[in-house]
Coordinates of N, CA and C in Angstrom, one line a residue:
M13 N 134.1 51.1 47.2 CA 134.6 53.0 46.8 C 134.5 52.9 48.3
K14 N 134.9 54.0 49.2 CA 135.6 54.7 50.3 C 134.5 55.9 50.3
K15 N 133.3 56.2 51.0 CA 133.0 57.8 50.7 C 133.9 58.5 52.0
N16 N 134.2 59.8 51.3 CA 134.9 60.4 52.1 C 133.8 61.1 52.9
R17 N 133.5 61.1 54.4 CA 132.0 61.7 55.3 C 132.7 62.5 56.2
Q18 N 132.8 64.2 55.8 CA 133.2 64.6 57.3 C 132.6 65.1 58.5
A19 N 133.0 65.3 59.5 CA 132.6 64.5 60.8 C 132.8 66.1 61.0
G20 N 131.3 66.9 61.8 CA 131.5 68.4 62.5 C 130.3 69.0 61.7
F21 N 130.2 70.5 62.6 CA 128.8 70.8 61.8 C 129.2 71.7 61.2
S22 N 128.4 71.8 60.1 CA 128.4 73.2 58.6 C 128.1 74.6 59.2
L23 N 128.5 75.7 59.1 CA 129.4 76.8 58.8 C 127.1 77.7 59.6
M24 N 126.3 77.2 58.3 CA 125.2 77.6 58.4 C 124.5 77.1 60.2
E25 N 125.0 75.4 60.4 CA 124.2 75.2 61.6 C 125.2 76.1 62.9
L26 N 126.3 76.3 62.3 CA 127.2 76.9 63.7 C 126.4 78.4 64.2
L27 N 126.1 79.1 62.9 CA 125.3 80.9 62.8 C 123.8 80.3 63.3
V28 N 123.2 79.1 63.6 CA 122.0 79.1 63.4 C 121.8 79.0 65.5
A29 N 122.7 78.3 65.8 CA 122.8 77.8 66.9 C 123.4 78.9 68.1
M30 N 124.4 79.8 66.6 CA 124.5 81.3 67.8 C 123.3 82.3 68.4
M31 N 123.2 82.6 67.2 CA 122.2 83.1 66.9 C 121.2 83.3 68.3
I32 N 120.7 81.7 67.9 CA 119.8 80.8 69.4 C 120.3 81.5 70.7
M33 N 121.6 81.4 70.6 CA 121.9 81.8 71.9 C 121.5 83.3 72.4
A34 N 122.2 83.4 71.2 CA 122.0 85.5 71.9 C 120.9 85.9 72.0
V35 N 119.5 85.5 71.2 CA 118.3 85.9 71.7 C 118.1 85.5 73.1
L36 N 118.7 84.2 73.3 CA 118.0 83.5 75.2 C 118.8 84.3 75.6
A37 N 120.1 84.4 75.3 CA 120.4 85.5 76.4 C 120.3 86.6 76.3
T38 N 119.6 87.8 75.4 CA 119.3 89.3 75.9 C 118.2 89.1 76.1
I39 N 117.2 88.1 76.2 CA 115.8 88.1 77.0 C 116.5 87.5 78.2
G40 N 117.3 87.1 78.8 CA 117.9 86.7 80.2 C 118.6 87.7 80.4
I41 N 119.3 88.3 80.3 CA 119.9 90.0 80.9 C 118.5 90.6 80.5
R42 N 117.6 91.1 80.1 CA 117.0 92.1 79.8 C 115.3 91.8 81.4
K43 N 115.4 90.3 81.4 CA 114.5 89.5 82.9 C 115.8 90.0 84.1
Y44 N 116.7 90.2 84.1 CA 117.6 90.0 85.4 C 117.3 90.9 85.5
Q45 N 117.6 92.8 84.8 CA 117.9 94.0 84.9 C 116.5 94.2 85.1
E46 N 115.3 94.3 84.8 CA 113.9 94.4 85.4 C 113.7 94.2 87.1
F47 N 114.4 92.4 87.2 CA 114.1 91.6 88.4 C 115.4 92.6 89.6
S48 N 116.0 93.4 88.8 CA 116.6 94.0 89.7 C 116.5 95.1 90.2
A49 N 115.6 96.2 88.8 CA 115.3 97.7 89.0 C 114.0 96.9 90.1
K50 N 112.9 96.1 90.2 CA 112.3 95.5 90.8 C 113.0 95.8 92.5
A51 N 113.6 95.4 92.7 CA 114.5 94.7 94.0 C 114.5 96.1 94.1
R52 N 115.4 96.6 93.8 CA 115.9 98.1 94.1 C 115.2 99.0 94.9
Y53 N 113.4 98.9 93.9 CA 112.3 100.0 94.0 C 112.0 99.1 95.4
I54 N 112.1 98.3 96.0 CA 111.7 97.8 97.1 C 112.8 97.7 98.1
K55 N 113.8 97.9 98.0 CA 114.2 98.0 99.2 C 114.6 99.8 100.0
A56 N 114.5 100.5 98.4 CA 114.0 102.1 98.3 C 112.9 101.9 100.0
H57 N 111.7 101.2 99.7 CA 110.3 101.3 100.1 C 110.5 100.8 101.5
D58 N 111.3 99.5 101.7 CA 111.6 99.3 102.9 C 112.0 99.8 103.4
T59 N 113.4 100.9 103.3 CA 114.1 101.8 104.3 C 113.0 102.4 104.8
I60 N 112.0 103.3 103.8 CA 111.2 104.3 104.3 C 110.4 104.2 104.5
K61 N 110.1 102.4 105.2 CA 108.7 102.3 105.3 C 109.4 102.0 107.1
T62 N 110.6 102.0 107.4 CA 111.3 101.1 108.8 C 111.6 102.1 109.0
V63 N 112.2 103.4 108.9 CA 111.9 104.8 109.0 C 110.2 105.4 108.9
S64 N 109.4 105.2 108.5 CA 108.3 105.5 109.4 C 107.9 105.3 110.8
E65 N 108.0 103.6 110.4 CA 107.9 102.9 112.1 C 108.4 103.6 113.5
G66 N 109.6 103.4 112.2 CA 110.4 104.7 113.2 C 109.5 105.6 114.0
L67 N 109.6 106.5 113.3 CA 109.0 107.8 114.1 C 107.1 107.6 114.0
D68 N 106.7 106.6 113.7 CA 105.5 106.8 114.9 C 105.0 105.5 115.8
F69 N 106.6 105.0 116.0 CA 106.5 104.1 118.1 C 107.3 105.4 118.9
Y70 N 108.7 106.2 118.1 CA 108.5 107.5 119.1 C 107.5 108.7 119.4
H71 N 106.6 109.1 118.2 CA 105.4 109.5 118.5 C 104.3 109.1 119.8
L72 N 104.1 107.3 119.8 CA 103.6 106.9 120.2 C 104.1 106.9 121.7
K73 N 105.4 106.6 122.3 CA 106.0 106.7 123.5 C 106.2 108.4 124.1
H74 N 106.1 109.3 122.6 CA 106.5 110.8 123.3 C 105.4 111.6 123.3
G75 N 103.9 111.0 122.5 CA 103.4 111.7 122.1 C 103.7 113.1 121.3
K76 N 104.6 113.5 120.9 CA 104.8 113.8 119.6 C 105.8 113.5 118.9
Y77 N 106.3 114.2 117.2 CA 107.6 113.5 116.7 C 108.5 113.9 117.0
P78 N 109.6 113.7 116.4 CA 111.1 114.4 116.8 C 111.2 115.0 115.8
D79 N 111.8 116.5 116.2 CA 112.0 117.1 114.9 C 113.7 116.8 114.8
F80 N 113.5 116.1 113.1 CA 114.8 116.5 111.7 C 114.5 117.8 110.7
T81 N 116.2 117.9 110.5 CA 115.8 118.7 109.3 C 115.4 117.8 108.0
S82 N 116.8 116.2 108.2 CA 116.1 116.0 106.9 C 117.0 114.1 107.0
F83 N 116.6 113.0 106.6 CA 116.4 111.9 106.5 C 117.5 111.8 107.3
E84 N 118.7 112.3 106.5 CA 120.5 111.8 107.0 C 119.8 111.9 108.6
A85 N 119.6 113.5 109.5 CA 119.0 113.4 110.8 C 118.8 111.9 111.2
M86 N 117.9 111.1 111.3 CA 117.1 110.7 111.4 C 117.6 109.5 111.8
V87 N 118.7 108.8 110.9 CA 119.2 107.3 110.7 C 120.5 106.9 111.2
E88 N 120.9 108.8 111.1 CA 122.7 108.2 111.6 C 122.4 108.1 113.3
P89 N 123.7 107.0 113.8 CA 123.7 106.5 114.6 C 123.7 107.0 115.9
N90 N 123.7 108.1 115.7 CA 123.2 108.9 117.2 C 122.2 110.0 117.4
S91 N 121.1 109.6 116.4 CA 119.8 110.1 116.6 C 118.5 108.9 117.5
V92 N 118.2 109.9 118.0 CA 116.9 109.9 119.1 C 116.2 108.4 118.6
L93 N 116.2 108.3 117.3 CA 115.1 107.3 116.5 C 116.2 105.9 117.1
V94 N 117.3 105.7 116.6 CA 118.5 104.6 116.5 C 119.1 104.7 118.6
K95 N 119.1 105.7 119.1 CA 119.5 105.3 120.8 C 118.1 104.8 121.4
E96 N 117.1 105.0 121.1 CA 115.8 103.7 121.7 C 115.3 103.3 121.1
N97 N 115.8 102.4 119.9 CA 116.4 101.3 119.2 C 114.9 101.2 118.2
N98 N 114.4 102.3 117.9 CA 112.8 102.5 116.6 C 113.3 101.9 115.7
I99 N 114.4 102.0 115.1 CA 114.9 102.1 113.7 C 116.4 101.5 114.4
P100 N 116.8 100.3 114.0 CA 117.8 99.6 112.8 C 119.8 101.1 113.0
V101 N 120.6 100.2 113.5 CA 121.0 101.2 113.0 C 122.4 101.5 112.3
N102 N 121.3 100.6 110.8 CA 122.3 100.9 109.3 C 121.1 101.0 108.2
V103 N 120.9 101.8 109.5 CA 119.3 102.4 107.9 C 120.3 103.3 106.9
A104 N 120.2 103.1 105.9 CA 120.9 103.7 104.4 C 120.3 105.2 104.7
S105 N 120.9 106.4 104.3 CA 120.6 107.4 103.4 C 120.3 107.5 102.4
T106 N 120.4 106.5 101.7 CA 120.6 107.0 100.4 C 119.8 105.6 99.8
D107 N 119.3 106.1 98.2 CA 117.9 104.8 98.2 C 119.7 103.7 97.4
P108 N 118.2 103.1 97.2 CA 119.1 102.0 96.0 C 120.1 102.7 95.1
W109 N 119.3 103.3 94.3 CA 120.7 104.3 92.8 C 121.3 105.0 93.9
G110 N 122.0 105.2 94.7 CA 122.9 106.5 95.1 C 121.7 107.9 95.4
N111 N 121.0 108.0 95.1 CA 119.7 109.1 95.7 C 119.6 109.5 97.2
P112 N 120.3 110.5 97.6 CA 119.4 110.5 99.1 C 118.4 110.9 99.2
F113 N 117.5 110.1 100.3 CA 115.9 110.1 100.8 C 116.1 111.8 101.0
E114 N 114.9 112.0 100.6 CA 114.3 113.2 101.9 C 113.8 112.8 103.0
G115 N 113.6 113.9 104.0 CA 112.5 113.5 104.9 C 113.2 114.7 106.1
K116 N 111.6 114.9 106.7 CA 112.0 115.9 108.4 C 110.7 115.5 108.6
S117 N 110.4 116.4 110.0 CA 109.9 115.8 111.0 C 109.5 116.4 112.3
G118 N 108.7 116.9 112.6 CA 108.3 117.8 114.1 C 106.8 116.9 114.0
K119 N 106.5 118.7 115.3 CA 105.4 118.7 115.6 C 104.5 117.8 114.9
G120 N 103.9 118.6 114.3 CA 103.1 117.9 112.8 C 103.4 117.0 112.6
G121 N 104.1 116.4 112.5 CA 103.9 115.2 111.8 C 105.6 115.0 110.9
Y122 N 104.7 114.0 109.4 CA 106.4 113.7 109.2 C 106.2 113.5 107.4
V123 N 107.0 113.7 106.4 CA 107.2 113.2 105.1 C 108.8 112.8 104.7
L124 N 108.7 111.6 104.4 CA 109.6 110.8 103.7 C 109.5 110.6 102.0
T125 N 110.0 110.8 101.7 CA 110.4 110.7 100.4 C 111.6 109.9 99.7
C126 N 110.9 109.5 98.2 CA 111.8 108.9 97.6 C 112.3 109.2 96.3
A127 N 112.9 109.7 95.9 CA 112.4 109.7 94.1 C 112.0 108.6 92.9
G128 N 111.9 107.3 92.9 CA 112.0 106.4 92.1 C 113.1 105.9 91.8
D129 N 112.9 105.1 90.4 CA 113.8 104.8 90.2 C 114.1 106.3 88.7
P130 N 115.7 106.5 89.0 CA 116.1 107.4 88.3 C 115.8 107.4 86.3
G131 N 115.6 105.7 85.9 CA 115.3 105.8 84.9 C 113.8 106.4 84.3
G132 N 113.0 106.4 85.4 CA 112.0 107.3 84.7 C 111.2 106.0 84.5
S133 N 110.9 104.9 85.5 CA 109.8 103.7 85.4 C 108.4 104.4 85.5
A134 N 107.5 104.2 84.9 CA 106.1 103.9 85.1 C 105.7 103.5 86.0
D135 N 106.1 102.2 86.0 CA 106.0 101.4 87.9 C 106.4 101.7 89.1
R136 N 107.6 102.0 88.8 CA 109.1 102.5 89.7 C 108.6 103.9 90.4
P137 N 107.9 104.6 90.4 CA 107.3 106.1 90.6 C 107.6 106.7 92.0
P138 N 107.9 108.5 92.2 CA 108.4 108.5 93.4 C 107.5 107.9 94.8
F139 N 108.0 107.9 96.0 CA 106.7 107.8 96.3 C 107.1 108.9 97.7
T140 N 106.1 108.9 98.7 CA 106.0 109.0 99.7 C 105.3 109.0 101.5
A141 N 105.9 108.9 102.3 CA 105.3 108.5 103.0 C 104.6 109.5 105.2
E142 N 103.7 109.5 104.9 CA 103.6 110.4 105.6 C 102.4 110.2 107.0
P143 N 101.9 110.3 107.9 CA 101.7 109.8 109.6 C 100.0 109.2 108.7
G144 N 99.7 108.0 108.2 CA 98.6 107.9 107.7 C 98.5 108.0 106.0
K145 N 99.2 108.0 105.9 CA 99.1 107.3 104.5 C 100.8 107.3 103.7
N146 N 100.2 106.6 103.2 CA 101.8 106.3 101.9 C 101.4 106.5 101.0
T147 N 102.8 106.5 99.7 CA 101.5 106.8 98.0 C 103.3 105.8 97.4
G148 N 103.0 105.1 96.9 CA 103.8 104.8 95.8 C 104.0 102.9 95.6
P149 N 104.7 101.6 96.0 CA 104.4 100.3 95.5 C 103.5 99.8 96.1
S150 N 103.2 98.9 95.6 CA 102.0 97.7 96.4 C 102.4 97.4 97.8
G151 N 103.4 97.2 97.4 CA 103.9 97.2 99.0 C 103.8 97.9 100.0
A152 N 103.7 99.6 99.6 CA 103.5 100.1 101.2 C 101.3 100.4 100.9
A153 N 101.8 101.1 102.4 CA 100.0 100.9 103.0 C 99.4 101.6 101.8
P154 N 97.5 101.4 101.3 CA 96.7 101.6 101.3 C 96.8 103.3 101.3
A155 N 96.6 104.4 100.5 CA 96.4 105.4 100.6 C 94.9 105.8 100.7
G156 N 93.7 105.1 100.5 CA 93.0 105.1 100.5 C 92.3 106.6 101.1
P157 N 90.7 106.8 101.3 CA 90.1 108.4 102.1 C 90.5 108.3 103.3
E158 N 90.8 109.6 102.9 CA 91.1 110.2 104.4 C 90.0 110.6 105.2
K159 N 90.2 110.1 106.8 CA 89.4 110.1 107.8 C 89.7 111.1 108.5
E160 N 87.9 111.8 109.0 CA 89.0 112.3 110.4 C 88.9 112.4 111.7
P161 N 89.5 112.5 112.9 CA 89.9 112.2 113.3 C 88.1 112.3 114.5
A162 N 88.5 111.5 115.6 CA 87.3 111.6 116.4 C 86.9 112.7 116.9
K163 N 86.1 113.4 117.4 CA 86.3 115.1 117.9 C 85.1 114.9 118.9

């Protein structure tokens, strides 16, 4: 007598396998989104840091900060910072989320600001760069205690 054996997977086995794949895909997508958001935040910090260092180089050379009323004016190709090679030509005027960076500079110093992650994540808050102090991600210079200049 021949036994009739069917080859293949049962419906239950297929459902279990699909459920496992769905769980793994969900975990993978979530990790990718977290990684992507962190990378955007680091990119925004690096842009602010680049312009901040360019302003500091200008100050070292000329003894004053250049007068700019906006961040966009600082990074445009005809900017004195670009012409003197203090910052590269291709610095973005918007953060990785598409929002404009805020900034101004003058005799007293500068203030550069990024609004941070528009999703409102607590680990990617807004940050600011000023001469001698920065706030924001761990890659930023430590804010530390303020020191009085030597008299």
